[in-house]
Amino acid sequence: MTKTQIEVTDLHKYYGKNEVLKGITTKFNKGDVVCIIGPSGSGKSTFLRTLNGLESATSGDVIIDGYNLTDKGTDLNLVRQNVGMVFQHFNLFPNMSVLENITYAPVELKKLTKSEAKKKALELLETVGLMDKKDAMPAMLSGGQKQRVAIARALAMDPNVMLFDEPTSALDPEMVGDVLAVMQDLAEKGMTMLIVTHEMGFARKVANRVIFTDGGVILEDGTPEELFDTPQHPRLKDFLSKVL
Ligand code: ADP
Ligand code: MG
């Protein structure tokens, strides 16, 4: 039985008079790996940010693991603990070591002891291939290393869902593969993942579903084969002709 983990119903988001999300309705199941593609300015980041409460919806519902983010009574901080987010520009704490970056939130928010958090952080650093960088400061790391630390940091909270907003767009090309490999590994372990990306090869290989957005709506939603091999919408065809 597939289990719905995220349910979005008629989501609208305005910035002032600018309607950025124009009625998005979709569901994501546990274990889904969904790549979201679309032109710049189409509302991809805004959509992801409304899924962890970094942006509030103007109207509509976002239900994650049974919690409706748009209900006034919902504890957004609690929901956010279960929704990991990885950004284009890493957003590591610059004044903390790699290990401190990863242990900070579990100790502060999940009340793990320092030694429990450290044990877990070391395991995560092992899985992202950065054990030897545990004591480094972020400024000493390459972009690809920073992003792998950011992924480990998000995973340290034991999230049910991971959101990635163009995680490889700021990286030098030779760093992209290492980060995508970590993400593929996570996908194969069954993590529910929503990934805004321009990496069409990754989307085809790793995603079970691809969504094409343009102008604040979902124009196409299907398997990678459906979207990449038999695109229906003229705007998707045009987009693919530019990026593939
Ligand atoms: P994408 O990630 O697809 O490039 P965004 O979600 O970042 O698109 O942006 C969609 C639209 O919303 C753009 O027109 C952008 O200028 C606008 N926008 C995004 N964030 C804000 C904000 N904080 N305030 C005002 N307008 C915003
Ligand atoms: Mg964006």
PDB file of C-alpha atoms and ligand atoms in Angstrom:
ATOM      1  CA  MET A   1       0.000   0.000   0.000  1.00  0.00           C
ATOM      2  CA  THR A   2       1.395   3.382  -0.912  1.00  0.00           C
ATOM      3  CA  LYS A   3       1.068   5.927   1.822  1.00  0.00           C
ATOM      4  CA  THR A   4       0.396   9.584   1.063  1.00  0.00           C
ATOM      5  CA  GLN A   5       2.936  11.642   2.927  1.00  0.00           C
ATOM      6  CA  ILE A   6       2.364  15.107   1.519  1.00  0.00           C
ATOM      7  CA  GLU A   7      -0.929  16.390   0.204  1.00  0.00           C
ATOM      8  CA  VAL A   8      -1.158  19.807  -1.423  1.00  0.00           C
ATOM      9  CA  THR A   9      -4.585  21.174  -2.311  1.00  0.00           C
ATOM     10  CA  ASP A  10      -5.239  24.281  -4.403  1.00  0.00           C
ATOM     11  CA  LEU A  11      -2.158  26.049  -3.087  1.00  0.00           C
ATOM     12  CA  HIS A  12      -1.924  29.730  -3.958  1.00  0.00           C
ATOM     13  CA  LYS A  13       0.870  32.086  -3.028  1.00  0.00           C
ATOM     14  CA  TYR A  14       1.006  35.807  -3.653  1.00  0.00           C
ATOM     15  CA  TYR A  15       3.882  38.168  -3.103  1.00  0.00           C
ATOM     16  CA  GLY A  16       1.970  41.449  -2.982  1.00  0.00           C
ATOM     17  CA  LYS A  17      -0.081  41.396  -6.178  1.00  0.00           C
ATOM     18  CA  ASN A  18       2.196  38.871  -7.874  1.00  0.00           C
ATOM     19  CA  GLU A  19       0.560  35.447  -7.900  1.00  0.00           C
ATOM     20  CA  VAL A  20       3.486  33.045  -7.894  1.00  0.00           C
ATOM     21  CA  LEU A  21       1.674  29.762  -7.192  1.00  0.00           C
ATOM     22  CA  LYS A  22      -1.646  29.572  -8.989  1.00  0.00           C
ATOM     23  CA  GLY A  23      -3.467  26.614  -7.554  1.00  0.00           C
ATOM     24  CA  ILE A  24      -1.214  23.592  -7.084  1.00  0.00           C
ATOM     25  CA  THR A  25      -2.850  20.284  -6.224  1.00  0.00           C
ATOM     26  CA  THR A  26      -0.722  17.171  -5.912  1.00  0.00           C
ATOM     27  CA  LYS A  27       0.243  14.322  -3.610  1.00  0.00           C
ATOM     28  CA  PHE A  28       3.532  12.706  -2.749  1.00  0.00           C
ATOM     29  CA  ASN A  29       3.802   9.183  -1.407  1.00  0.00           C
ATOM     30  CA  LYS A  30       6.261   7.780   1.070  1.00  0.00           C
ATOM     31  CA  GLY A  31       9.436   6.836  -0.788  1.00  0.00           C
ATOM     32  CA  ASP A  32       8.664   9.014  -3.805  1.00  0.00           C
ATOM     33  CA  VAL A  33      11.652  10.631  -5.484  1.00  0.00           C
ATOM     34  CA  VAL A  34      10.228  13.517  -7.463  1.00  0.00           C
ATOM     35  CA  CYS A  35      12.235  15.926  -9.572  1.00  0.00           C
ATOM     36  CA  ILE A  36      10.653  19.313 -10.189  1.00  0.00           C
ATOM     37  CA  ILE A  37      11.801  21.022 -13.345  1.00  0.00           C
ATOM     38  CA  GLY A  38      10.808  24.261 -15.016  1.00  0.00           C
ATOM     39  CA  PRO A  39      12.048  27.660 -16.111  1.00  0.00           C
ATOM     40  CA  SER A  40      13.510  30.189 -13.718  1.00  0.00           C
ATOM     41  CA  GLY A  41      10.819  32.218 -11.964  1.00  0.00           C
ATOM     42  CA  SER A  42       8.162  29.526 -12.332  1.00  0.00           C
ATOM     43  CA  GLY A  43       7.714  29.215  -8.564  1.00  0.00           C
ATOM     44  CA  LYS A  44       9.755  26.070  -7.859  1.00  0.00           C
ATOM     45  CA  SER A  45      11.603  27.479  -4.844  1.00  0.00           C
ATOM     46  CA  THR A  46       8.466  29.092  -3.487  1.00  0.00           C
ATOM     47  CA  PHE A  47       6.658  25.762  -3.744  1.00  0.00           C
ATOM     48  CA  LEU A  48       9.382  23.905  -1.821  1.00  0.00           C
ATOM     49  CA  ARG A  49       9.528  26.637   0.797  1.00  0.00           C
ATOM     50  CA  THR A  50       5.792  26.430   1.448  1.00  0.00           C
ATOM     51  CA  LEU A  51       6.224  22.700   2.127  1.00  0.00           C
ATOM     52  CA  ASN A  52       8.319  23.330   5.212  1.00  0.00           C
ATOM     53  CA  GLY A  53       6.674  26.534   6.325  1.00  0.00           C
ATOM     54  CA  LEU A  54       9.514  28.851   5.280  1.00  0.00           C
ATOM     55  CA  GLU A  55       6.795  30.597   3.265  1.00  0.00           C
ATOM     56  CA  SER A  56       3.155  30.668   4.264  1.00  0.00           C
ATOM     57  CA  ALA A  57       0.488  29.781   1.734  1.00  0.00           C
ATOM     58  CA  THR A  58      -1.909  32.580   0.783  1.00  0.00           C
ATOM     59  CA  SER A  59      -4.640  29.953   0.454  1.00  0.00           C
ATOM     60  CA  GLY A  60      -4.970  26.212   0.084  1.00  0.00           C
ATOM     61  CA  ASP A  61      -3.761  23.342   2.213  1.00  0.00           C
ATOM     62  CA  VAL A  62      -0.419  21.653   2.741  1.00  0.00           C
ATOM     63  CA  ILE A  63      -0.674  18.499   4.838  1.00  0.00           C
ATOM     64  CA  ILE A  64       2.529  16.709   5.812  1.00  0.00           C
ATOM     65  CA  ASP A  65       2.392  13.504   7.844  1.00  0.00           C
ATOM     66  CA  GLY A  66      -1.092  14.507   8.941  1.00  0.00           C
ATOM     67  CA  TYR A  67      -0.161  18.030  10.043  1.00  0.00           C
ATOM     68  CA  ASN A  68      -1.825  20.864   8.143  1.00  0.00           C
ATOM     69  CA  LEU A  69       0.786  23.603   7.835  1.00  0.00           C
ATOM     70  CA  THR A  70      -1.883  26.199   7.162  1.00  0.00           C
ATOM     71  CA  ASP A  71      -3.691  25.530  10.475  1.00  0.00           C
ATOM     72  CA  LYS A  72      -2.936  28.222  13.019  1.00  0.00           C
ATOM     73  CA  GLY A  73      -2.542  25.572  15.727  1.00  0.00           C
ATOM     74  CA  THR A  74       0.171  23.604  13.921  1.00  0.00           C
ATOM     75  CA  ASP A  75       3.605  23.789  15.521  1.00  0.00           C
ATOM     76  CA  LEU A  76       5.673  24.692  12.466  1.00  0.00           C
ATOM     77  CA  ASN A  77       8.932  24.076  14.284  1.00  0.00           C
ATOM     78  CA  LEU A  78       7.908  20.505  14.989  1.00  0.00           C
ATOM     79  CA  VAL A  79       6.874  19.915  11.367  1.00  0.00           C
ATOM     80  CA  ARG A  80      10.134  21.438  10.139  1.00  0.00           C
ATOM     81  CA  GLN A  81      12.133  18.972  12.207  1.00  0.00           C
ATOM     82  CA  ASN A  82      10.702  16.221  10.031  1.00  0.00           C
ATOM     83  CA  VAL A  83      11.302  18.031   6.751  1.00  0.00           C
ATOM     84  CA  GLY A  84      14.965  18.388   5.846  1.00  0.00           C
ATOM     85  CA  MET A  85      15.971  21.123   3.430  1.00  0.00           C
ATOM     86  CA  VAL A  86      19.089  21.534   1.338  1.00  0.00           C
ATOM     87  CA  PHE A  87      19.678  24.832  -0.435  1.00  0.00           C
ATOM     88  CA  GLN A  88      21.658  25.876  -3.477  1.00  0.00           C
ATOM     89  CA  HIS A  89      24.084  27.882  -1.352  1.00  0.00           C
ATOM     90  CA  PHE A  90      24.551  25.308   1.458  1.00  0.00           C
ATOM     91  CA  ASN A  91      23.825  27.769   4.314  1.00  0.00           C
ATOM     92  CA  LEU A  92      26.266  26.097   6.711  1.00  0.00           C
ATOM     93  CA  PHE A  93      27.004  27.899   9.977  1.00  0.00           C
ATOM     94  CA  PRO A  94      30.353  29.519   9.076  1.00  0.00           C
ATOM     95  CA  ASN A  95      31.591  29.789  12.651  1.00  0.00           C
ATOM     96  CA  MET A  96      31.093  26.105  13.485  1.00  0.00           C
ATOM     97  CA  SER A  97      33.145  23.080  12.499  1.00  0.00           C
ATOM     98  CA  VAL A  98      31.665  20.418  10.246  1.00  0.00           C
ATOM     99  CA  LEU A  99      30.860  18.266  13.252  1.00  0.00           C
ATOM    100  CA  GLU A 100      29.273  21.167  15.134  1.00  0.00           C
ATOM    101  CA  ASN A 101      27.178  22.052  12.091  1.00  0.00           C
ATOM    102  CA  ILE A 102      25.727  18.542  12.149  1.00  0.00           C
ATOM    103  CA  THR A 103      25.256  18.120  15.908  1.00  0.00           C
ATOM    104  CA  TYR A 104      23.847  21.581  16.657  1.00  0.00           C
ATOM    105  CA  ALA A 105      20.167  21.031  15.808  1.00  0.00           C
ATOM    106  CA  PRO A 106      19.852  17.481  17.187  1.00  0.00           C
ATOM    107  CA  VAL A 107      21.249  18.670  20.536  1.00  0.00           C
ATOM    108  CA  GLU A 108      19.230  21.910  20.656  1.00  0.00           C
ATOM    109  CA  LEU A 109      15.954  20.680  19.199  1.00  0.00           C
ATOM    110  CA  LYS A 110      15.833  16.926  19.638  1.00  0.00           C
ATOM    111  CA  LYS A 111      17.555  16.934  22.997  1.00  0.00           C
ATOM    112  CA  LEU A 112      20.103  14.324  22.022  1.00  0.00           C
ATOM    113  CA  THR A 113      23.125  14.240  24.305  1.00  0.00           C
ATOM    114  CA  LYS A 114      26.309  15.633  22.781  1.00  0.00           C
ATOM    115  CA  SER A 115      27.827  12.170  22.558  1.00  0.00           C
ATOM    116  CA  GLU A 116      24.729  10.647  20.913  1.00  0.00           C
ATOM    117  CA  ALA A 117      24.668  13.501  18.402  1.00  0.00           C
ATOM    118  CA  LYS A 118      28.372  13.116  17.704  1.00  0.00           C
ATOM    119  CA  LYS A 119      28.087   9.376  17.127  1.00  0.00           C
ATOM    120  CA  LYS A 120      25.273   9.943  14.670  1.00  0.00           C
ATOM    121  CA  ALA A 121      27.126  12.798  12.937  1.00  0.00           C
ATOM    122  CA  LEU A 122      30.181  10.618  12.415  1.00  0.00           C
ATOM    123  CA  GLU A 123      28.031   7.891  10.865  1.00  0.00           C
ATOM    124  CA  LEU A 124      26.504  10.447   8.523  1.00  0.00           C
ATOM    125  CA  LEU A 125      29.907  11.876   7.605  1.00  0.00           C
ATOM    126  CA  GLU A 126      30.963   8.352   6.743  1.00  0.00           C
ATOM    127  CA  THR A 127      27.991   7.928   4.402  1.00  0.00           C
ATOM    128  CA  VAL A 128      28.699  11.212   2.612  1.00  0.00           C
ATOM    129  CA  GLY A 129      32.419  10.389   2.418  1.00  0.00           C
ATOM    130  CA  LEU A 130      33.708  13.226   4.595  1.00  0.00           C
ATOM    131  CA  MET A 131      34.900  11.622   7.804  1.00  0.00           C
ATOM    132  CA  ASP A 132      38.308  13.234   7.349  1.00  0.00           C
ATOM    133  CA  LYS A 133      36.706  16.719   7.349  1.00  0.00           C
ATOM    134  CA  LYS A 134      34.923  16.438  10.688  1.00  0.00           C
ATOM    135  CA  ASP A 135      37.015  19.151  12.350  1.00  0.00           C
ATOM    136  CA  ALA A 136      37.304  21.440   9.327  1.00  0.00           C
ATOM    137  CA  MET A 137      35.598  24.815   9.197  1.00  0.00           C
ATOM    138  CA  PRO A 138      33.189  25.314   6.271  1.00  0.00           C
ATOM    139  CA  ALA A 139      35.464  27.918   4.646  1.00  0.00           C
ATOM    140  CA  MET A 140      38.083  25.191   4.155  1.00  0.00           C
ATOM    141  CA  LEU A 141      35.749  22.996   2.112  1.00  0.00           C
ATOM    142  CA  SER A 142      34.984  22.885  -1.590  1.00  0.00           C
ATOM    143  CA  GLY A 143      31.414  23.571  -2.699  1.00  0.00           C
ATOM    144  CA  GLY A 144      30.735  19.898  -3.199  1.00  0.00           C
ATOM    145  CA  GLN A 145      32.038  19.068   0.261  1.00  0.00           C
ATOM    146  CA  LYS A 146      29.936  21.852   1.791  1.00  0.00           C
ATOM    147  CA  GLN A 147      26.858  20.499   0.110  1.00  0.00           C
ATOM    148  CA  ARG A 148      27.512  16.980   1.360  1.00  0.00           C
ATOM    149  CA  VAL A 149      27.879  18.391   4.886  1.00  0.00           C
ATOM    150  CA  ALA A 150      24.589  20.243   4.398  1.00  0.00           C
ATOM    151  CA  ILE A 151      22.922  16.961   3.418  1.00  0.00           C
ATOM    152  CA  ALA A 152      24.409  15.201   6.460  1.00  0.00           C
ATOM    153  CA  ARG A 153      23.232  18.068   8.658  1.00  0.00           C
ATOM    154  CA  ALA A 154      19.675  17.760   7.366  1.00  0.00           C
ATOM    155  CA  LEU A 155      19.728  13.971   7.807  1.00  0.00           C
ATOM    156  CA  ALA A 156      20.899  14.304  11.401  1.00  0.00           C
ATOM    157  CA  MET A 157      17.361  15.334  12.347  1.00  0.00           C
ATOM    158  CA  ASP A 158      15.963  12.028  11.022  1.00  0.00           C
ATOM    159  CA  PRO A 159      13.589  13.750   8.621  1.00  0.00           C
ATOM    160  CA  ASN A 160      10.712  11.925   6.928  1.00  0.00           C
ATOM    161  CA  VAL A 161      11.103  14.039   3.807  1.00  0.00           C
ATOM    162  CA  MET A 162      14.072  15.786   2.197  1.00  0.00           C
ATOM    163  CA  LEU A 163      13.617  18.879   0.031  1.00  0.00           C
ATOM    164  CA  PHE A 164      16.447  19.907  -2.275  1.00  0.00           C
ATOM    165  CA  ASP A 165      16.436  23.280  -4.031  1.00  0.00           C
ATOM    166  CA  GLU A 166      18.932  23.155  -6.906  1.00  0.00           C
ATOM    167  CA  PRO A 167      21.542  21.432  -4.730  1.00  0.00           C
ATOM    168  CA  THR A 168      24.154  21.261  -7.476  1.00  0.00           C
ATOM    169  CA  SER A 169      23.536  24.534  -9.313  1.00  0.00           C
ATOM    170  CA  ALA A 170      26.244  26.464  -7.475  1.00  0.00           C
ATOM    171  CA  LEU A 171      28.889  23.748  -7.833  1.00  0.00           C
ATOM    172  CA  ASP A 172      31.827  23.449 -10.185  1.00  0.00           C
ATOM    173  CA  PRO A 173      31.027  20.702 -12.686  1.00  0.00           C
ATOM    174  CA  GLU A 174      33.545  18.243 -11.238  1.00  0.00           C
ATOM    175  CA  MET A 175      31.804  18.433  -7.826  1.00  0.00           C
ATOM    176  CA  VAL A 176      28.312  17.680  -9.093  1.00  0.00           C
ATOM    177  CA  GLY A 177      28.732  13.910  -9.386  1.00  0.00           C
ATOM    178  CA  ASP A 178      29.719  13.387  -5.738  1.00  0.00           C
ATOM    179  CA  VAL A 179      26.661  15.246  -4.484  1.00  0.00           C
ATOM    180  CA  LEU A 180      24.307  13.464  -6.890  1.00  0.00           C
ATOM    181  CA  ALA A 181      25.791  10.120  -5.786  1.00  0.00           C
ATOM    182  CA  VAL A 182      24.947  10.904  -2.156  1.00  0.00           C
ATOM    183  CA  MET A 183      21.421  11.833  -3.218  1.00  0.00           C
ATOM    184  CA  GLN A 184      21.011   8.671  -5.274  1.00  0.00           C
ATOM    185  CA  ASP A 185      22.163   6.605  -2.314  1.00  0.00           C
ATOM    186  CA  LEU A 186      19.549   8.300  -0.140  1.00  0.00           C
ATOM    187  CA  ALA A 187      16.862   7.661  -2.744  1.00  0.00           C
ATOM    188  CA  GLU A 188      17.781   3.981  -2.885  1.00  0.00           C
ATOM    189  CA  LYS A 189      17.438   3.774   0.902  1.00  0.00           C
ATOM    190  CA  GLY A 190      13.796   4.839   0.509  1.00  0.00           C
ATOM    191  CA  MET A 191      13.886   8.494   1.575  1.00  0.00           C
ATOM    192  CA  THR A 192      11.015  10.613   0.295  1.00  0.00           C
ATOM    193  CA  MET A 193      12.694  13.325  -1.756  1.00  0.00           C
ATOM    194  CA  LEU A 194      11.499  16.372  -3.694  1.00  0.00           C
ATOM    195  CA  ILE A 195      14.282  17.815  -5.786  1.00  0.00           C
ATOM    196  CA  VAL A 196      14.274  21.001  -7.825  1.00  0.00           C
ATOM    197  CA  THR A 197      17.017  20.432 -10.341  1.00  0.00           C
ATOM    198  CA  HIS A 198      18.338  21.075 -13.816  1.00  0.00           C
ATOM    199  CA  GLU A 199      20.157  17.725 -13.794  1.00  0.00           C
ATOM    200  CA  MET A 200      17.988  15.939 -16.333  1.00  0.00           C
ATOM    201  CA  GLY A 201      20.212  12.856 -16.381  1.00  0.00           C
ATOM    202  CA  PHE A 202      19.761  12.459 -12.640  1.00  0.00           C
ATOM    203  CA  ALA A 203      16.007  13.004 -12.936  1.00  0.00           C
ATOM    204  CA  ARG A 204      15.729  10.324 -15.588  1.00  0.00           C
ATOM    205  CA  LYS A 205      17.848   7.839 -13.669  1.00  0.00           C
ATOM    206  CA  VAL A 206      16.777   8.349 -10.059  1.00  0.00           C
ATOM    207  CA  ALA A 207      13.295   9.912  -9.957  1.00  0.00           C
ATOM    208  CA  ASN A 208      10.147   7.821 -10.128  1.00  0.00           C
ATOM    209  CA  ARG A 209       8.232  10.934 -11.085  1.00  0.00           C
ATOM    210  CA  VAL A 210       8.983  14.272 -12.723  1.00  0.00           C
ATOM    211  CA  ILE A 211       6.896  17.436 -12.491  1.00  0.00           C
ATOM    212  CA  PHE A 212       7.174  20.314 -14.953  1.00  0.00           C
ATOM    213  CA  THR A 213       6.046  23.679 -13.616  1.00  0.00           C
ATOM    214  CA  ASP A 214       5.695  26.930 -15.468  1.00  0.00           C
ATOM    215  CA  GLY A 215       4.001  30.156 -14.423  1.00  0.00           C
ATOM    216  CA  GLY A 216       3.008  28.831 -11.008  1.00  0.00           C
ATOM    217  CA  VAL A 217       1.099  25.758 -12.192  1.00  0.00           C
ATOM    218  CA  ILE A 218       1.952  22.119 -12.814  1.00  0.00           C
ATOM    219  CA  LEU A 219       1.819  21.611 -16.565  1.00  0.00           C
ATOM    220  CA  GLU A 220       2.960  18.010 -16.692  1.00  0.00           C
ATOM    221  CA  ASP A 221       3.421  15.233 -14.136  1.00  0.00           C
ATOM    222  CA  GLY A 222       4.492  11.702 -14.923  1.00  0.00           C
ATOM    223  CA  THR A 223       7.306   9.196 -15.151  1.00  0.00           C
ATOM    224  CA  PRO A 224      10.706  10.366 -16.413  1.00  0.00           C
ATOM    225  CA  GLU A 225      10.059   8.434 -19.633  1.00  0.00           C
ATOM    226  CA  GLU A 226       6.735  10.210 -20.151  1.00  0.00           C
ATOM    227  CA  LEU A 227       8.144  13.679 -19.599  1.00  0.00           C
ATOM    228  CA  PHE A 228      11.454  13.303 -21.379  1.00  0.00           C
ATOM    229  CA  ASP A 229      10.551  10.927 -24.215  1.00  0.00           C
ATOM    230  CA  THR A 230       6.989  11.944 -24.999  1.00  0.00           C
ATOM    231  CA  PRO A 231       6.471  15.479 -23.642  1.00  0.00           C
ATOM    232  CA  GLN A 232       2.958  16.725 -24.394  1.00  0.00           C
ATOM    233  CA  HIS A 233       2.861  20.400 -23.520  1.00  0.00           C
ATOM    234  CA  PRO A 234       4.486  22.827 -25.994  1.00  0.00           C
ATOM    235  CA  ARG A 235       6.141  24.675 -23.092  1.00  0.00           C
ATOM    236  CA  LEU A 236       7.737  21.468 -21.847  1.00  0.00           C
ATOM    237  CA  LYS A 237       8.944  20.642 -25.354  1.00  0.00           C
ATOM    238  CA  ASP A 238      10.416  24.120 -25.634  1.00  0.00           C
ATOM    239  CA  PHE A 239      12.037  23.861 -22.184  1.00  0.00           C
ATOM    240  CA  LEU A 240      13.582  20.469 -22.937  1.00  0.00           C
ATOM    241  CA  SER A 241      14.920  21.697 -26.264  1.00  0.00           C
ATOM    242  CA  LYS A 242      16.893  24.311 -24.300  1.00  0.00           C
ATOM    243  CA  VAL A 243      18.197  22.151 -21.463  1.00  0.00           C
ATOM    244  CA  LEU A 244      18.824  18.740 -23.005  1.00  0.00           C
TER     245      LEU A 244
HETATM  246  P1  ADP B   1      12.030  29.551  -9.284  1.00  0.00           P
HETATM  247  O1  ADP B   1      12.589  28.888  -8.063  1.00  0.00           O
HETATM  248  O2  ADP B   1      11.203  28.646 -10.136  1.00  0.00           O
HETATM  249  O3  ADP B   1      13.070  30.257 -10.082  1.00  0.00           O
HETATM  250  P2  ADP B   1      10.817  31.371  -7.377  1.00  0.00           P
HETATM  251  O4  ADP B   1       9.873  30.572  -6.566  1.00  0.00           O
HETATM  252  O5  ADP B   1      12.126  31.709  -6.788  1.00  0.00           O
HETATM  253  O6  ADP B   1      10.991  30.664  -8.803  1.00  0.00           O
HETATM  254  O7  ADP B   1      10.137  32.745  -7.783  1.00  0.00           O
HETATM  255  C1  ADP B   1       8.867  32.832  -8.409  1.00  0.00           C
HETATM  256  C2  ADP B   1       8.475  34.276  -8.501  1.00  0.00           C
HETATM  257  O8  ADP B   1       8.266  34.793  -7.193  1.00  0.00           O
HETATM  258  C3  ADP B   1       9.504  35.170  -9.160  1.00  0.00           C
HETATM  259  O9  ADP B   1       8.820  36.113  -9.948  1.00  0.00           O
HETATM  260  C4  ADP B   1      10.172  35.845  -7.991  1.00  0.00           C
HETATM  261  O10 ADP B   1      10.643  37.110  -8.348  1.00  0.00           O
HETATM  262  C5  ADP B   1       9.059  35.948  -6.979  1.00  0.00           C
HETATM  263  N1  ADP B   1       9.553  35.895  -5.590  1.00  0.00           N
HETATM  264  C6  ADP B   1      10.223  34.865  -5.030  1.00  0.00           C
HETATM  265  N2  ADP B   1      10.502  35.111  -3.737  1.00  0.00           N
HETATM  266  C7  ADP B   1       9.988  36.328  -3.471  1.00  0.00           C
HETATM  267  C8  ADP B   1       9.934  37.154  -2.290  1.00  0.00           C
HETATM  268  N3  ADP B   1      10.457  36.750  -1.125  1.00  0.00           N
HETATM  269  N4  ADP B   1       9.321  38.356  -2.404  1.00  0.00           N
HETATM  270  C9  ADP B   1       8.774  38.758  -3.550  1.00  0.00           C
HETATM  271  N5  ADP B   1       8.773  38.035  -4.701  1.00  0.00           N
HETATM  272  C10 ADP B   1       9.373  36.830  -4.663  1.00  0.00           C
HETATM  273 MG    MG B   2      14.527  28.648  -7.422  1.00  0.00          MG
END
